[in-house]
PDB file of N, CA and C in Angstrom:
ATOM      1  N   MET R   1      32.993  18.493  13.440  1.00  0.00           N
ATOM      2  CA  MET R   1      32.181  17.401  13.914  1.00  0.00           C
ATOM      3  C   MET R   1      30.763  17.586  13.352  1.00  0.00           C
ATOM      4  N   ALA R   2      30.244  16.542  12.747  1.00  0.00           N
ATOM      5  CA  ALA R   2      28.918  16.595  12.159  1.00  0.00           C
ATOM      6  C   ALA R   2      27.877  16.192  13.195  1.00  0.00           C
ATOM      7  N   VAL R   3      26.839  16.956  13.242  1.00  0.00           N
ATOM      8  CA  VAL R   3      25.740  16.665  14.146  1.00  0.00           C
ATOM      9  C   VAL R   3      24.594  16.125  13.313  1.00  0.00           C
ATOM     10  N   THR R   4      24.128  14.960  13.691  1.00  0.00           N
ATOM     11  CA  THR R   4      23.009  14.384  12.950  1.00  0.00           C
ATOM     12  C   THR R   4      21.757  14.482  13.797  1.00  0.00           C
ATOM     13  N   GLU R   5      20.726  15.014  13.211  1.00  0.00           N
ATOM     14  CA  GLU R   5      19.437  15.132  13.877  1.00  0.00           C
ATOM     15  C   GLU R   5      18.357  14.640  12.935  1.00  0.00           C
ATOM     16  N   LYS R   6      17.334  14.080  13.507  1.00  0.00           N
ATOM     17  CA  LYS R   6      16.202  13.682  12.691  1.00  0.00           C
ATOM     18  C   LYS R   6      15.380  14.918  12.392  1.00  0.00           C
ATOM     19  N   ARG R   7      14.889  14.995  11.158  1.00  0.00           N
ATOM     20  CA  ARG R   7      14.088  16.151  10.769  1.00  0.00           C
ATOM     21  C   ARG R   7      12.738  16.170  11.457  1.00  0.00           C
ATOM     22  N   PHE R   8      12.174  15.013  11.667  1.00  0.00           N
ATOM     23  CA  PHE R   8      10.846  14.934  12.247  1.00  0.00           C
ATOM     24  C   PHE R   8      10.859  13.940  13.388  1.00  0.00           C
ATOM     25  N   ARG R   9       9.961  14.172  14.339  1.00  0.00           N
ATOM     26  CA  ARG R   9       9.846  13.219  15.444  1.00  0.00           C
ATOM     27  C   ARG R   9       9.200  11.948  14.930  1.00  0.00           C
ATOM     28  N   PRO R  10       9.541  10.819  15.504  1.00  0.00           N
ATOM     29  CA  PRO R  10       8.877   9.585  15.078  1.00  0.00           C
ATOM     30  C   PRO R  10       7.395   9.638  15.468  1.00  0.00           C
ATOM     31  N   PRO R  11       6.541   9.004  14.698  1.00  0.00           N
ATOM     32  CA  PRO R  11       5.113   9.045  15.014  1.00  0.00           C
ATOM     33  C   PRO R  11       4.799   8.296  16.295  1.00  0.00           C
ATOM     34  N   ALA R  12       3.765   8.762  16.973  1.00  0.00           N
ATOM     35  CA  ALA R  12       3.292   8.088  18.183  1.00  0.00           C
ATOM     36  C   ALA R  12       2.615   6.781  17.783  1.00  0.00           C
ATOM     37  N   GLY R  13       2.358   5.944  18.748  1.00  0.00           N
ATOM     38  CA  GLY R  13       1.744   4.643  18.483  1.00  0.00           C
ATOM     39  C   GLY R  13       0.435   4.741  17.726  1.00  0.00           C
ATOM     40  N   SER R  14      -0.394   5.727  18.111  1.00  0.00           N
ATOM     41  CA  SER R  14      -1.684   5.877  17.433  1.00  0.00           C
ATOM     42  C   SER R  14      -1.512   6.363  16.000  1.00  0.00           C
ATOM     43  N   GLU R  15      -0.422   7.082  15.711  1.00  0.00           N
ATOM     44  CA  GLU R  15      -0.164   7.561  14.353  1.00  0.00           C
ATOM     45  C   GLU R  15       0.381   6.447  13.460  1.00  0.00           C
ATOM     46  N   LYS R  16       1.024   5.466  14.044  1.00  0.00           N
ATOM     47  CA  LYS R  16       1.611   4.380  13.257  1.00  0.00           C
ATOM     48  C   LYS R  16       0.542   3.538  12.568  1.00  0.00           C
ATOM     49  N   VAL R  17      -0.613   3.379  13.202  1.00  0.00           N
ATOM     50  CA  VAL R  17      -1.657   2.550  12.611  1.00  0.00           C
ATOM     51  C   VAL R  17      -2.309   3.228  11.410  1.00  0.00           C
ATOM     52  N   VAL R  18      -2.162   4.538  11.290  1.00  0.00           N
ATOM     53  CA  VAL R  18      -2.700   5.245  10.125  1.00  0.00           C
ATOM     54  C   VAL R  18      -2.044   4.694   8.858  1.00  0.00           C
ATOM     55  N   GLY R  19      -0.751   4.463   8.910  1.00  0.00           N
ATOM     56  CA  GLY R  19      -0.048   3.903   7.757  1.00  0.00           C
ATOM     57  C   GLY R  19      -0.566   2.525   7.377  1.00  0.00           C
ATOM     58  N   LYS R  20      -0.890   1.718   8.371  1.00  0.00           N
ATOM     59  CA  LYS R  20      -1.444   0.385   8.095  1.00  0.00           C
ATOM     60  C   LYS R  20      -2.831   0.493   7.469  1.00  0.00           C
ATOM     61  N   ARG R  21      -3.608   1.478   7.920  1.00  0.00           N
ATOM     62  CA  ARG R  21      -4.934   1.681   7.322  1.00  0.00           C
ATOM     63  C   ARG R  21      -4.801   2.166   5.882  1.00  0.00           C
ATOM     64  N   ILE R  22      -3.834   3.034   5.629  1.00  0.00           N
ATOM     65  CA  ILE R  22      -3.586   3.500   4.259  1.00  0.00           C
ATOM     66  C   ILE R  22      -3.199   2.311   3.381  1.00  0.00           C
ATOM     67  N   GLN R  23      -2.311   1.471   3.873  1.00  0.00           N
ATOM     68  CA  GLN R  23      -1.895   0.292   3.114  1.00  0.00           C
ATOM     69  C   GLN R  23      -3.092  -0.619   2.842  1.00  0.00           C
ATOM     70  N   TYR R  24      -3.906  -0.848   3.847  1.00  0.00           N
ATOM     71  CA  TYR R  24      -5.081  -1.697   3.690  1.00  0.00           C
ATOM     72  C   TYR R  24      -5.998  -1.141   2.604  1.00  0.00           C
ATOM     73  N   CYS R  25      -6.277   0.149   2.649  1.00  0.00           N
ATOM     74  CA  CYS R  25      -7.156   0.774   1.655  1.00  0.00           C
ATOM     75  C   CYS R  25      -6.537   0.741   0.263  1.00  0.00           C
ATOM     76  N   ARG R  26      -5.248   0.995   0.190  1.00  0.00           N
ATOM     77  CA  ARG R  26      -4.566   0.969  -1.111  1.00  0.00           C
ATOM     78  C   ARG R  26      -4.689  -0.407  -1.749  1.00  0.00           C
ATOM     79  N   GLU R  27      -4.490  -1.432  -0.947  1.00  0.00           N
ATOM     80  CA  GLU R  27      -4.506  -2.793  -1.474  1.00  0.00           C
ATOM     81  C   GLU R  27      -5.918  -3.295  -1.777  1.00  0.00           C
ATOM     82  N   THR R  28      -6.889  -2.955  -0.935  1.00  0.00           N
ATOM     83  CA  THR R  28      -8.231  -3.515  -1.101  1.00  0.00           C
ATOM     84  C   THR R  28      -9.158  -2.662  -1.956  1.00  0.00           C
ATOM     85  N   ARG R  29      -8.981  -1.361  -1.951  1.00  0.00           N
ATOM     86  CA  ARG R  29      -9.897  -0.486  -2.687  1.00  0.00           C
ATOM     87  C   ARG R  29      -9.386  -0.098  -4.061  1.00  0.00           C
ATOM     88  N   THR R  30      -8.078   0.139  -4.173  1.00  0.00           N
ATOM     89  CA  THR R  30      -7.569   0.597  -5.472  1.00  0.00           C
ATOM     90  C   THR R  30      -6.792  -0.486  -6.197  1.00  0.00           C
ATOM     91  N   HIS R  31      -6.255  -1.439  -5.469  1.00  0.00           N
ATOM     92  CA  HIS R  31      -5.412  -2.496  -6.038  1.00  0.00           C
ATOM     93  C   HIS R  31      -4.225  -1.884  -6.793  1.00  0.00           C
ATOM     94  N   MET R  32      -3.770  -0.724  -6.335  1.00  0.00           N
ATOM     95  CA  MET R  32      -2.644  -0.039  -6.973  1.00  0.00           C
ATOM     96  C   MET R  32      -1.334  -0.477  -6.322  1.00  0.00           C
ATOM     97  N   SER R  33      -0.284  -0.441  -7.108  1.00  0.00           N
ATOM     98  CA  SER R  33       1.042  -0.698  -6.558  1.00  0.00           C
ATOM     99  C   SER R  33       1.466   0.512  -5.728  1.00  0.00           C
ATOM    100  N   GLN R  34       2.469   0.321  -4.907  1.00  0.00           N
ATOM    101  CA  GLN R  34       2.991   1.448  -4.128  1.00  0.00           C
ATOM    102  C   GLN R  34       3.483   2.549  -5.055  1.00  0.00           C
ATOM    103  N   ARG R  35       4.122   2.170  -6.132  1.00  0.00           N
ATOM    104  CA  ARG R  35       4.677   3.154  -7.060  1.00  0.00           C
ATOM    105  C   ARG R  35       3.584   4.026  -7.660  1.00  0.00           C
ATOM    106  N   LEU R  36       2.509   3.419  -8.151  1.00  0.00           N
ATOM    107  CA  LEU R  36       1.425   4.187  -8.754  1.00  0.00           C
ATOM    108  C   LEU R  36       0.675   5.033  -7.723  1.00  0.00           C
ATOM    109  N   PHE R  37       0.438   4.451  -6.566  1.00  0.00           N
ATOM    110  CA  PHE R  37      -0.281   5.172  -5.516  1.00  0.00           C
ATOM    111  C   PHE R  37       0.532   6.367  -5.032  1.00  0.00           C
ATOM    112  N   ALA R  38       1.825   6.173  -4.835  1.00  0.00           N
ATOM    113  CA  ALA R  38       2.690   7.267  -4.390  1.00  0.00           C
ATOM    114  C   ALA R  38       2.740   8.379  -5.431  1.00  0.00           C
ATOM    115  N   ALA R  39       2.820   8.006  -6.691  1.00  0.00           N
ATOM    116  CA  ALA R  39       2.871   9.000  -7.766  1.00  0.00           C
ATOM    117  C   ALA R  39       1.597   9.834  -7.801  1.00  0.00           C
ATOM    118  N   ARG R  40       0.474   9.228  -7.474  1.00  0.00           N
ATOM    119  CA  ARG R  40      -0.813   9.933  -7.469  1.00  0.00           C
ATOM    120  C   ARG R  40      -0.805  11.112  -6.500  1.00  0.00           C
ATOM    121  N   PHE R  41      -0.009  11.007  -5.420  1.00  0.00           N
ATOM    122  CA  PHE R  41       0.052  12.043  -4.397  1.00  0.00           C
ATOM    123  C   PHE R  41       1.397  12.769  -4.366  1.00  0.00           C
ATOM    124  N   SER R  42       2.158  12.623  -5.439  1.00  0.00           N
ATOM    125  CA  SER R  42       3.469  13.278  -5.583  1.00  0.00           C
ATOM    126  C   SER R  42       4.434  12.885  -4.477  1.00  0.00           C
ATOM    127  N   TRP R  43       4.362  11.635  -4.060  1.00  0.00           N
ATOM    128  CA  TRP R  43       5.308  11.089  -3.101  1.00  0.00           C
ATOM    129  C   TRP R  43       6.240  10.152  -3.836  1.00  0.00           C
ATOM    130  N   SER R  44       7.392   9.912  -3.246  1.00  0.00           N
ATOM    131  CA  SER R  44       8.250   8.864  -3.784  1.00  0.00           C
ATOM    132  C   SER R  44       7.756   7.528  -3.220  1.00  0.00           C
ATOM    133  N   THR R  45       8.163   6.470  -3.850  1.00  0.00           N
ATOM    134  CA  THR R  45       7.796   5.144  -3.348  1.00  0.00           C
ATOM    135  C   THR R  45       8.357   4.940  -1.949  1.00  0.00           C
ATOM    136  N   GLN R  46       9.549   5.469  -1.706  1.00  0.00           N
ATOM    137  CA  GLN R  46      10.177   5.335  -0.383  1.00  0.00           C
ATOM    138  C   GLN R  46       9.365   6.058   0.685  1.00  0.00           C
ATOM    139  N   GLN R  47       8.823   7.227   0.350  1.00  0.00           N
ATOM    140  CA  GLN R  47       7.992   7.950   1.314  1.00  0.00           C
ATOM    141  C   GLN R  47       6.763   7.129   1.685  1.00  0.00           C
ATOM    142  N   LEU R  48       6.111   6.553   0.684  1.00  0.00           N
ATOM    143  CA  LEU R  48       4.931   5.737   0.951  1.00  0.00           C
ATOM    144  C   LEU R  48       5.299   4.502   1.774  1.00  0.00           C
ATOM    145  N   LYS R  49       6.425   3.896   1.470  1.00  0.00           N
ATOM    146  CA  LYS R  49       6.868   2.729   2.251  1.00  0.00           C
ATOM    147  C   LYS R  49       7.075   3.097   3.709  1.00  0.00           C
ATOM    148  N   ARG R  50       7.674   4.268   3.966  1.00  0.00           N
ATOM    149  CA  ARG R  50       7.905   4.710   5.343  1.00  0.00           C
ATOM    150  C   ARG R  50       6.580   4.994   6.061  1.00  0.00           C
ATOM    151  N   ILE R  51       5.624   5.566   5.340  1.00  0.00           N
ATOM    152  CA  ILE R  51       4.304   5.834   5.937  1.00  0.00           C
ATOM    153  C   ILE R  51       3.602   4.526   6.270  1.00  0.00           C
ATOM    154  N   GLU R  52       3.573   3.596   5.323  1.00  0.00           N
ATOM    155  CA  GLU R  52       2.896   2.316   5.545  1.00  0.00           C
ATOM    156  C   GLU R  52       3.579   1.487   6.625  1.00  0.00           C
ATOM    157  N   ALA R  53       4.875   1.664   6.796  1.00  0.00           N
ATOM    158  CA  ALA R  53       5.601   0.932   7.836  1.00  0.00           C
ATOM    159  C   ALA R  53       5.451   1.596   9.209  1.00  0.00           C
ATOM    160  N   GLY R  54       4.863   2.797   9.246  1.00  0.00           N
ATOM    161  CA  GLY R  54       4.671   3.489  10.518  1.00  0.00           C
ATOM    162  C   GLY R  54       5.890   4.233  11.011  1.00  0.00           C
ATOM    163  N   ARG R  55       6.844   4.491  10.112  1.00  0.00           N
ATOM    164  CA  ARG R  55       8.054   5.210  10.528  1.00  0.00           C
ATOM    165  C   ARG R  55       7.878   6.722  10.466  1.00  0.00           C
ATOM    166  N   VAL R  56       6.948   7.195   9.630  1.00  0.00           N
ATOM    167  CA  VAL R  56       6.617   8.623   9.574  1.00  0.00           C
ATOM    168  C   VAL R  56       5.101   8.752   9.451  1.00  0.00           C
ATOM    169  N   ALA R  57       4.580   9.861   9.934  1.00  0.00           N
ATOM    170  CA  ALA R  57       3.151  10.130   9.815  1.00  0.00           C
ATOM    171  C   ALA R  57       2.909  10.899   8.519  1.00  0.00           C
ATOM    172  N   PRO R  58       1.834  10.596   7.829  1.00  0.00           N
ATOM    173  CA  PRO R  58       1.554  11.317   6.589  1.00  0.00           C
ATOM    174  C   PRO R  58       1.104  12.748   6.878  1.00  0.00           C
ATOM    175  N   ARG R  59       1.321  13.623   5.912  1.00  0.00           N
ATOM    176  CA  ARG R  59       0.875  15.008   6.035  1.00  0.00           C
ATOM    177  C   ARG R  59      -0.627  15.083   5.807  1.00  0.00           C
ATOM    178  N   LEU R  60      -1.234  16.115   6.356  1.00  0.00           N
ATOM    179  CA  LEU R  60      -2.684  16.233   6.347  1.00  0.00           C
ATOM    180  C   LEU R  60      -3.271  16.407   4.946  1.00  0.00           C
ATOM    181  N   GLU R  61      -2.752  17.333   4.161  1.00  0.00           N
ATOM    182  CA  GLU R  61      -3.361  17.633   2.859  1.00  0.00           C
ATOM    183  C   GLU R  61      -3.392  16.424   1.922  1.00  0.00           C
ATOM    184  N   PRO R  62      -2.255  15.728   1.705  1.00  0.00           N
ATOM    185  CA  PRO R  62      -2.344  14.549   0.841  1.00  0.00           C
ATOM    186  C   PRO R  62      -3.242  13.450   1.429  1.00  0.00           C
ATOM    187  N   THR R  63      -3.280  13.365   2.742  1.00  0.00           N
ATOM    188  CA  THR R  63      -4.094  12.339   3.379  1.00  0.00           C
ATOM    189  C   THR R  63      -5.580  12.606   3.163  1.00  0.00           C
ATOM    190  N   LEU R  64      -5.984  13.867   3.217  1.00  0.00           N
ATOM    191  CA  LEU R  64      -7.382  14.195   2.943  1.00  0.00           C
ATOM    192  C   LEU R  64      -7.728  13.898   1.484  1.00  0.00           C
ATOM    193  N   GLY R  65      -6.799  14.172   0.565  1.00  0.00           N
ATOM    194  CA  GLY R  65      -7.008  13.818  -0.833  1.00  0.00           C
ATOM    195  C   GLY R  65      -7.123  12.316  -1.020  1.00  0.00           C
ATOM    196  N   MET R  66      -6.337  11.589  -0.239  1.00  0.00           N
ATOM    197  CA  MET R  66      -6.381  10.134  -0.279  1.00  0.00           C
ATOM    198  C   MET R  66      -7.747   9.630   0.178  1.00  0.00           C
ATOM    199  N   CYS R  67      -8.281  10.249   1.225  1.00  0.00           N
ATOM    200  CA  CYS R  67      -9.608   9.857   1.720  1.00  0.00           C
ATOM    201  C   CYS R  67     -10.666  10.080   0.649  1.00  0.00           C
ATOM    202  N   ALA R  68     -10.564  11.189  -0.078  1.00  0.00           N
ATOM    203  CA  ALA R  68     -11.527  11.467  -1.144  1.00  0.00           C
ATOM    204  C   ALA R  68     -11.395  10.439  -2.268  1.00  0.00           C
ATOM    205  N   LEU R  69     -10.166  10.123  -2.662  1.00  0.00           N
ATOM    206  CA  LEU R  69      -9.935   9.147  -3.722  1.00  0.00           C
ATOM    207  C   LEU R  69     -10.442   7.760  -3.336  1.00  0.00           C
ATOM    208  N   LEU R  70     -10.197   7.378  -2.098  1.00  0.00           N
ATOM    209  CA  LEU R  70     -10.551   6.042  -1.635  1.00  0.00           C
ATOM    210  C   LEU R  70     -11.974   5.945  -1.091  1.00  0.00           C
ATOM    211  N   ASN R  71     -12.647   7.102  -0.989  1.00  0.00           N
ATOM    212  CA  ASN R  71     -13.978   7.164  -0.400  1.00  0.00           C
ATOM    213  C   ASN R  71     -13.955   6.602   1.025  1.00  0.00           C
ATOM    214  N   VAL R  72     -13.021   7.150   1.814  1.00  0.00           N
ATOM    215  CA  VAL R  72     -12.809   6.711   3.193  1.00  0.00           C
ATOM    216  C   VAL R  72     -13.072   7.893   4.119  1.00  0.00           C
ATOM    217  N   ASN R  73     -13.718   7.632   5.224  1.00  0.00           N
ATOM    218  CA  ASN R  73     -13.964   8.660   6.223  1.00  0.00           C
ATOM    219  C   ASN R  73     -12.632   9.027   6.894  1.00  0.00           C
ATOM    220  N   PRO R  74     -12.256  10.319   6.902  1.00  0.00           N
ATOM    221  CA  PRO R  74     -10.990  10.715   7.533  1.00  0.00           C
ATOM    222  C   PRO R  74     -10.920  10.360   9.018  1.00  0.00           C
ATOM    223  N   LEU R  75     -12.058  10.351   9.701  1.00  0.00           N
ATOM    224  CA  LEU R  75     -12.047   9.968  11.116  1.00  0.00           C
ATOM    225  C   LEU R  75     -11.687   8.503  11.287  1.00  0.00           C
ATOM    226  N   TRP R  76     -12.162   7.655  10.370  1.00  0.00           N
ATOM    227  CA  TRP R  76     -11.775   6.244  10.441  1.00  0.00           C
ATOM    228  C   TRP R  76     -10.277   6.096  10.207  1.00  0.00           C
ATOM    229  N   LEU R  77      -9.765   6.833   9.238  1.00  0.00           N
ATOM    230  CA  LEU R  77      -8.337   6.731   8.937  1.00  0.00           C
ATOM    231  C   LEU R  77      -7.507   7.181  10.142  1.00  0.00           C
ATOM    232  N   ALA R  78      -7.929   8.255  10.784  1.00  0.00           N
ATOM    233  CA  ALA R  78      -7.174   8.791  11.920  1.00  0.00           C
ATOM    234  C   ALA R  78      -7.373   8.008  13.208  1.00  0.00           C
ATOM    235  N   LEU R  79      -8.623   7.599  13.463  1.00  0.00           N
ATOM    236  CA  LEU R  79      -8.931   7.020  14.765  1.00  0.00           C
ATOM    237  C   LEU R  79      -9.344   5.556  14.737  1.00  0.00           C
ATOM    238  N   GLY R  80      -9.665   5.043  13.551  1.00  0.00           N
ATOM    239  CA  GLY R  80     -10.085   3.665  13.467  1.00  0.00           C
ATOM    240  C   GLY R  80     -11.528   3.444  13.832  1.00  0.00           C
ATOM    241  N   ARG R  81     -12.292   4.526  13.928  1.00  0.00           N
ATOM    242  CA  ARG R  81     -13.712   4.426  14.270  1.00  0.00           C
ATOM    243  C   ARG R  81     -14.543   4.817  13.063  1.00  0.00           C
ATOM    244  N   PRO R  82     -15.683   4.158  12.864  1.00  0.00           N
ATOM    245  CA  PRO R  82     -16.538   4.529  11.738  1.00  0.00           C
ATOM    246  C   PRO R  82     -17.178   5.892  11.935  1.00  0.00           C
TER     247      PRO R  82
END
């Protein structure tokens, strides 16, 4: 009998909006496609799609690199506050 388990817990409500903020910044600041943006951080396009959809929370290290690339305050990305 096969047991299926999720590798990671689903993100909490406050973590889901981080993906929307990443999507917003990707579209408005870099104008990059998902494919190019994901490649920049060594993610697959599917990983980025899951992050932007709020199904998984992004890891800290690539997210901090993303903040540097986008010139975004990490606190705004995490909490939505300037």
